[in-house]
Amino acid sequence: RPRYSSRRMLQSVRPAALWLQLMLASCLSGLPQPSSGTSTLPTAFNITWSSINFKTILEWQPKPVDYVYTVSIAGKKSNWKKKCIYTTETECDVTDLLQDVNDTYTAHIISEVQTHEKDVEEPPFSISKSFTPYKQTIIGKPGIQSFQFNNEHTKLLVVIEDPGTPYRLPDGSLKSIREIFKEDLKYTVYYWRASSTGKKQETTTTNTIEISVDKGENYCFYTEATIPSRKEFRNSLESQIVCTGHGQNSFNDFGIGLLIAMIAAVVIFILLIVVLSVILYKCRKAKAEEKAMEGKPLNHV
């Protein structure tokens, strides 16, 4: 009887074992894999915080089909709160959940099927980047409330208007960014002679600034807010450019001139109505007299 060594026996068994493993793997790969009822729902991506003057909108993709989103937000110092529950939109105004502007917030965008039943398992969700309103909201355009030359026409006093926010003070009025940033808010006014392009600048920690100017010259200027404590988003959007006019001493003068023009227009309009009424009255009176004359019998000679 022929004898086989253990090495030769192993060599003859290995191909058969390998073949069995391949067949088993092929069969198993065709079997359905276990999954939860909600794990197949798409989750949000491209989650962004869009915030101007503390008005904050959370945006994401994609548009949901056969499912809805719910936004849940928490800060390091606050508990989870839900907003835009069961929404089919891809944005959510979360301003009212971020009133502690110094807190750092994180949002969960939850994908779920709208139902009144309690889910056995947690639905899938995506996590946003952290967001701190005080450090990251964009500051909008400040305004030029007024400007005025001094009597010698050597100084130009500019009064700057703070951008507003959606948050309210105890008396119900809207907070300005000054109420939030306080001494951390600065304004820079960039100005130049209307007849040149050389630009200068002055900075103030208040809302008024006095600029030294050349007597008799007209100037153009704009302002920009700055938050020095920030590492990014330090500067605001630029205000509109305002220019002083010939013979015009202040921004308010333009308003007074406009008011005078409007009053003059109203007076002229009233005078036209009176004149037309008089003319119409005389025309009607003349026609009435003419009809009365036609109705009288003629005297025979």
Short mmCIF file of C-alpha atoms in Angstrom, two decimals:
data_model
loop_
_atom_site.label_atom_id
_atom_site.label_comp_id
_atom_site.label_asym_id
_atom_site.label_seq_id
_atom_site.Cartn_x
_atom_site.Cartn_y
_atom_site.Cartn_z
CA ARG A 1 0.00 0.00 0.00
CA PRO A 2 1.42 3.32 -0.93
CA ARG A 3 2.10 5.70 1.94
CA TYR A 4 1.69 9.48 1.80
CA SER A 5 3.62 11.85 3.94
CA SER A 6 1.76 14.46 5.99
CA ARG A 7 3.18 17.23 3.77
CA ARG A 8 1.71 15.66 0.60
CA MET A 9 -1.68 15.21 2.30
CA LEU A 10 -1.79 18.87 3.29
CA GLN A 11 -0.92 19.92 -0.24
CA SER A 12 -3.83 17.92 -1.62
CA VAL A 13 -6.33 19.30 0.95
CA ARG A 14 -5.47 23.03 0.60
CA PRO A 15 -7.00 23.55 -2.90
CA ALA A 16 -10.28 21.99 -1.80
CA ALA A 17 -10.42 24.11 1.38
CA LEU A 18 -9.70 27.29 -0.55
CA TRP A 19 -12.45 26.41 -3.03
CA LEU A 20 -14.94 25.89 -0.17
CA GLN A 21 -14.01 29.27 1.38
CA LEU A 22 -14.59 31.08 -1.91
CA MET A 23 -17.96 29.41 -2.39
CA LEU A 24 -19.05 30.29 1.16
CA ALA A 25 -18.00 33.94 0.77
CA SER A 26 -19.90 34.15 -2.51
CA CYS A 27 -23.06 32.82 -0.91
CA LEU A 28 -22.82 35.11 2.10
CA SER A 29 -22.28 38.21 -0.02
CA GLY A 30 -25.64 37.67 -1.68
CA LEU A 31 -27.55 37.65 1.62
CA PRO A 32 -29.29 40.91 2.74
CA GLN A 33 -27.37 42.86 5.37
CA PRO A 34 -29.12 44.00 8.56
CA SER A 35 -30.09 47.71 8.70
CA SER A 36 -32.26 49.99 10.82
CA GLY A 37 -35.43 51.57 9.53
CA THR A 38 -33.87 55.08 9.39
CA SER A 39 -30.22 54.37 8.76
CA THR A 40 -30.80 54.49 5.01
CA LEU A 41 -32.02 58.11 5.10
CA PRO A 42 -29.63 60.66 3.56
CA THR A 43 -27.93 63.00 5.99
CA ALA A 44 -27.27 66.71 5.53
CA PHE A 45 -23.99 68.06 4.18
CA ASN A 46 -22.49 71.49 3.36
CA ILE A 47 -23.83 72.82 6.67
CA THR A 48 -23.05 76.53 6.98
CA TRP A 49 -23.79 79.34 9.42
CA SER A 50 -24.86 82.58 7.68
CA SER A 51 -24.94 85.43 10.17
CA ILE A 52 -25.10 89.23 9.72
CA ASN A 53 -25.58 91.52 12.72
CA PHE A 54 -26.48 88.41 14.79
CA LYS A 55 -29.32 87.44 12.45
CA THR A 56 -28.31 83.80 11.95
CA ILE A 57 -29.54 81.30 9.36
CA LEU A 58 -28.38 77.68 9.29
CA GLU A 59 -28.19 76.27 5.74
CA TRP A 60 -27.47 72.78 4.38
CA GLN A 61 -28.05 70.31 1.53
CA PRO A 62 -29.71 68.24 0.01
CA LYS A 63 -33.40 68.94 -0.52
CA PRO A 64 -35.27 66.10 1.25
CA VAL A 65 -37.38 63.58 -0.65
CA ASP A 66 -39.75 61.35 1.34
CA TYR A 67 -38.23 62.51 4.62
CA VAL A 68 -37.88 65.69 6.71
CA TYR A 69 -35.32 67.55 8.78
CA THR A 70 -35.29 68.79 12.37
CA VAL A 71 -32.65 71.16 13.70
CA SER A 72 -31.33 70.72 17.24
CA ILE A 73 -28.90 73.24 18.75
CA ALA A 74 -26.95 73.38 22.00
CA GLY A 75 -24.24 75.62 23.40
CA LYS A 76 -21.44 74.85 25.78
CA LYS A 77 -23.53 76.61 28.43
CA SER A 78 -27.03 75.65 27.21
CA ASN A 79 -29.10 72.49 26.67
CA TRP A 80 -30.33 71.06 23.37
CA LYS A 81 -33.28 72.88 21.82
CA LYS A 82 -35.15 72.02 18.63
CA LYS A 83 -36.13 74.39 15.82
CA CYS A 84 -37.69 73.96 12.37
CA ILE A 85 -39.21 70.62 13.37
CA TYR A 86 -40.18 68.34 10.47
CA THR A 87 -39.17 70.89 7.85
CA THR A 88 -38.74 70.20 4.15
CA GLU A 89 -36.61 73.33 3.75
CA THR A 90 -32.82 73.40 3.76
CA GLU A 91 -32.44 76.45 5.96
CA CYS A 92 -33.54 77.44 9.44
CA ASP A 93 -33.55 80.79 11.26
CA VAL A 94 -31.93 79.98 14.61
CA THR A 95 -31.42 83.57 15.81
CA ASP A 96 -33.64 83.20 18.88
CA LEU A 97 -31.64 80.18 20.09
CA LEU A 98 -28.35 82.11 20.09
CA GLN A 99 -29.17 85.02 22.41
CA ASP A 100 -26.11 84.31 24.56
CA VAL A 101 -23.81 85.64 21.86
CA ASN A 102 -20.67 84.66 23.76
CA ASP A 103 -21.62 80.98 23.91
CA THR A 104 -20.30 78.48 21.34
CA TYR A 105 -23.00 76.48 19.59
CA THR A 106 -23.21 73.21 17.66
CA ALA A 107 -26.16 72.10 15.50
CA HIS A 108 -27.45 68.65 14.61
CA ILE A 109 -29.39 68.37 11.35
CA ILE A 110 -31.59 65.32 11.94
CA SER A 111 -32.99 63.28 9.04
CA GLU A 112 -36.23 61.49 9.91
CA VAL A 113 -39.54 60.25 8.61
CA GLN A 114 -42.41 62.31 9.97
CA THR A 115 -44.42 60.14 12.34
CA HIS A 116 -46.28 60.33 15.65
CA GLU A 117 -44.78 57.09 16.87
CA LYS A 118 -41.77 57.05 19.09
CA ASP A 119 -38.68 55.84 17.26
CA VAL A 120 -36.99 52.88 18.84
CA GLU A 121 -33.58 54.04 17.67
CA GLU A 122 -31.98 57.42 17.18
CA PRO A 123 -32.42 58.84 13.66
CA PRO A 124 -29.30 59.72 11.66
CA PHE A 125 -27.98 63.28 11.85
CA SER A 126 -25.12 65.47 10.69
CA ILE A 127 -23.10 67.75 12.95
CA SER A 128 -22.24 71.33 12.08
CA LYS A 129 -19.03 73.16 12.84
CA SER A 130 -19.09 75.18 16.04
CA PHE A 131 -20.27 78.80 15.89
CA THR A 132 -19.74 81.70 18.31
CA PRO A 133 -21.91 84.70 17.34
CA TYR A 134 -19.75 87.28 19.13
CA LYS A 135 -16.68 86.19 17.18
CA GLN A 136 -18.17 85.15 13.86
CA THR A 137 -21.25 87.15 12.89
CA ILE A 138 -20.53 89.56 10.05
CA ILE A 139 -21.02 93.23 10.90
CA GLY A 140 -23.23 94.97 8.36
CA LYS A 141 -22.95 98.46 6.94
CA PRO A 142 -22.88 101.27 9.49
CA GLY A 143 -24.71 104.45 8.57
CA ILE A 144 -23.77 108.12 8.38
CA GLN A 145 -26.35 109.75 10.62
CA SER A 146 -25.16 113.32 10.02
CA PHE A 147 -22.14 115.48 9.29
CA GLN A 148 -21.45 119.15 9.73
CA PHE A 149 -18.63 121.66 9.24
CA ASN A 150 -17.72 124.04 12.05
CA ASN A 151 -18.13 127.77 11.55
CA GLU A 152 -14.55 128.17 10.32
CA HIS A 153 -15.00 125.27 7.89
CA THR A 154 -11.80 123.66 9.23
CA LYS A 155 -13.40 120.73 11.06
CA LEU A 156 -15.92 118.15 9.88
CA LEU A 157 -17.98 116.44 12.59
CA VAL A 158 -19.34 113.02 11.53
CA VAL A 159 -21.97 111.12 13.53
CA ILE A 160 -22.07 107.37 12.85
CA GLU A 161 -25.16 105.18 13.17
CA ASP A 162 -24.71 101.66 14.59
CA PRO A 163 -26.15 98.70 12.67
CA GLY A 164 -29.11 97.14 14.47
CA THR A 165 -29.54 93.56 15.70
CA PRO A 166 -32.62 91.32 16.06
CA TYR A 167 -32.25 91.21 19.86
CA ARG A 168 -34.22 93.51 22.16
CA LEU A 169 -33.47 95.58 25.24
CA PRO A 170 -35.70 95.32 28.35
CA ASP A 171 -37.78 98.29 27.10
CA GLY A 172 -38.55 96.42 23.87
CA SER A 173 -36.33 98.47 21.55
CA LEU A 174 -33.86 96.69 19.30
CA LYS A 175 -30.26 96.43 20.42
CA SER A 176 -27.57 97.97 18.27
CA ILE A 177 -24.18 96.34 17.89
CA ARG A 178 -22.87 98.98 20.33
CA GLU A 179 -25.01 97.45 23.11
CA ILE A 180 -23.34 94.09 22.45
CA PHE A 181 -19.71 94.96 21.65
CA LYS A 182 -19.50 98.05 23.87
CA GLU A 183 -15.86 99.26 24.07
CA ASP A 184 -14.79 96.48 21.73
CA LEU A 185 -16.36 98.38 18.81
CA LYS A 186 -14.36 100.98 16.88
CA TYR A 187 -15.14 103.03 13.79
CA THR A 188 -12.73 104.23 11.14
CA VAL A 189 -13.70 107.05 8.78
CA TYR A 190 -11.89 107.16 5.44
CA TYR A 191 -12.04 110.59 3.79
CA TRP A 192 -10.55 112.53 0.90
CA ARG A 193 -10.95 115.86 -0.84
CA ALA A 194 -13.54 115.71 -3.60
CA SER A 195 -10.94 117.16 -5.97
CA SER A 196 -8.26 114.51 -5.21
CA THR A 197 -7.85 110.79 -4.62
CA GLY A 198 -5.49 110.87 -1.62
CA LYS A 199 -7.28 109.03 1.19
CA LYS A 200 -6.84 109.66 4.93
CA GLN A 201 -8.41 107.99 7.96
CA GLU A 202 -9.41 108.67 11.55
CA THR A 203 -10.50 106.11 14.19
CA THR A 204 -12.83 106.52 17.16
CA THR A 205 -14.18 104.32 19.97
CA THR A 206 -17.43 106.33 20.04
CA ASN A 207 -20.03 107.19 17.40
CA THR A 208 -18.71 110.68 16.68
CA ILE A 209 -15.49 111.74 15.07
CA GLU A 210 -14.01 115.15 14.19
CA ILE A 211 -11.87 115.45 11.09
CA SER A 212 -9.48 118.27 10.25
CA VAL A 213 -10.17 119.55 6.74
CA ASP A 214 -8.94 122.24 4.37
CA LYS A 215 -11.06 125.37 4.48
CA GLY A 216 -13.34 125.80 1.49
CA GLU A 217 -12.87 122.22 0.24
CA ASN A 218 -15.59 119.59 -0.18
CA TYR A 219 -14.95 116.07 1.04
CA CYS A 220 -16.18 112.53 0.44
CA PHE A 221 -16.01 109.84 3.10
CA TYR A 222 -17.30 106.49 4.34
CA THR A 223 -16.96 104.53 7.56
CA GLU A 224 -16.19 100.97 8.62
CA ALA A 225 -16.65 99.21 11.97
CA THR A 226 -13.88 97.09 13.50
CA ILE A 227 -13.88 94.54 16.34
CA PRO A 228 -10.20 94.51 17.45
CA SER A 229 -10.56 91.44 19.68
CA ARG A 230 -11.42 89.20 16.73
CA LYS A 231 -8.97 87.07 14.79
CA GLU A 232 -11.25 86.89 11.74
CA PHE A 233 -14.24 88.89 10.46
CA ARG A 234 -12.72 91.94 12.17
CA ASN A 235 -14.06 94.58 9.76
CA SER A 236 -17.63 95.36 8.84
CA LEU A 237 -19.07 96.04 5.43
CA GLU A 238 -18.32 99.57 4.24
CA SER A 239 -20.96 102.27 4.57
CA GLN A 240 -22.19 104.22 1.59
CA ILE A 241 -19.96 107.05 0.41
CA VAL A 242 -21.23 110.50 1.36
CA CYS A 243 -19.95 113.77 -0.08
CA THR A 244 -20.35 117.33 1.16
CA GLY A 245 -21.94 119.66 -1.38
CA HIS A 246 -21.23 123.23 -2.48
CA GLY A 247 -22.82 125.57 -0.01
CA GLN A 248 -24.08 122.54 1.95
CA ASN A 249 -22.97 122.40 5.53
CA SER A 250 -24.48 119.19 6.77
CA PHE A 251 -26.29 116.06 5.86
CA ASN A 252 -29.41 117.45 7.56
CA ASP A 253 -29.37 120.51 5.28
CA PHE A 254 -30.20 118.18 2.40
CA GLY A 255 -33.22 116.97 4.33
CA ILE A 256 -34.34 120.55 5.07
CA GLY A 257 -33.95 121.52 1.41
CA LEU A 258 -35.96 118.50 0.35
CA LEU A 259 -38.67 119.38 2.87
CA ILE A 260 -38.87 122.96 1.54
CA ALA A 261 -39.14 121.67 -2.02
CA MET A 262 -41.93 119.31 -1.03
CA ILE A 263 -43.85 122.08 0.75
CA ALA A 264 -43.46 124.33 -2.31
CA ALA A 265 -44.76 121.56 -4.55
CA VAL A 266 -47.81 121.07 -2.30
CA VAL A 267 -48.56 124.82 -2.29
CA ILE A 268 -48.32 124.97 -6.09
CA PHE A 269 -50.59 121.93 -6.37
CA ILE A 270 -53.21 123.57 -4.10
CA LEU A 271 -53.03 126.82 -6.10
CA LEU A 272 -53.60 124.89 -9.32
CA ILE A 273 -56.65 123.22 -7.83
CA VAL A 274 -58.05 126.61 -6.72
CA VAL A 275 -57.44 128.20 -10.13
CA LEU A 276 -59.00 125.26 -11.97
CA SER A 277 -61.99 125.32 -9.61
CA VAL A 278 -62.55 129.04 -10.29
CA ILE A 279 -62.29 128.54 -14.05
CA LEU A 280 -64.70 125.60 -13.92
CA TYR A 281 -67.17 127.60 -11.81
CA LYS A 282 -67.10 130.51 -14.26
CA CYS A 283 -67.61 128.18 -17.22
CA ARG A 284 -70.64 126.55 -15.60
CA LYS A 285 -72.06 129.94 -14.64
CA ALA A 286 -71.67 131.24 -18.21
CA LYS A 287 -73.40 128.14 -19.64
CA ALA A 288 -76.26 128.53 -17.17
CA GLU A 289 -76.77 132.18 -18.14
CA GLU A 290 -76.69 131.23 -21.81
CA LYS A 291 -79.42 128.62 -21.34
CA ALA A 292 -81.51 131.11 -19.37
CA MET A 293 -81.30 133.62 -22.23
CA GLU A 294 -82.33 130.97 -24.74
CA GLY A 295 -85.45 130.16 -22.70
CA LYS A 296 -86.81 133.75 -22.74
CA PRO A 297 -89.35 134.67 -25.52
CA LEU A 298 -88.21 137.19 -28.13
CA ASN A 299 -89.84 140.68 -28.08
CA HIS A 300 -91.69 141.40 -31.35
CA VAL A 301 -91.09 144.80 -32.87
#
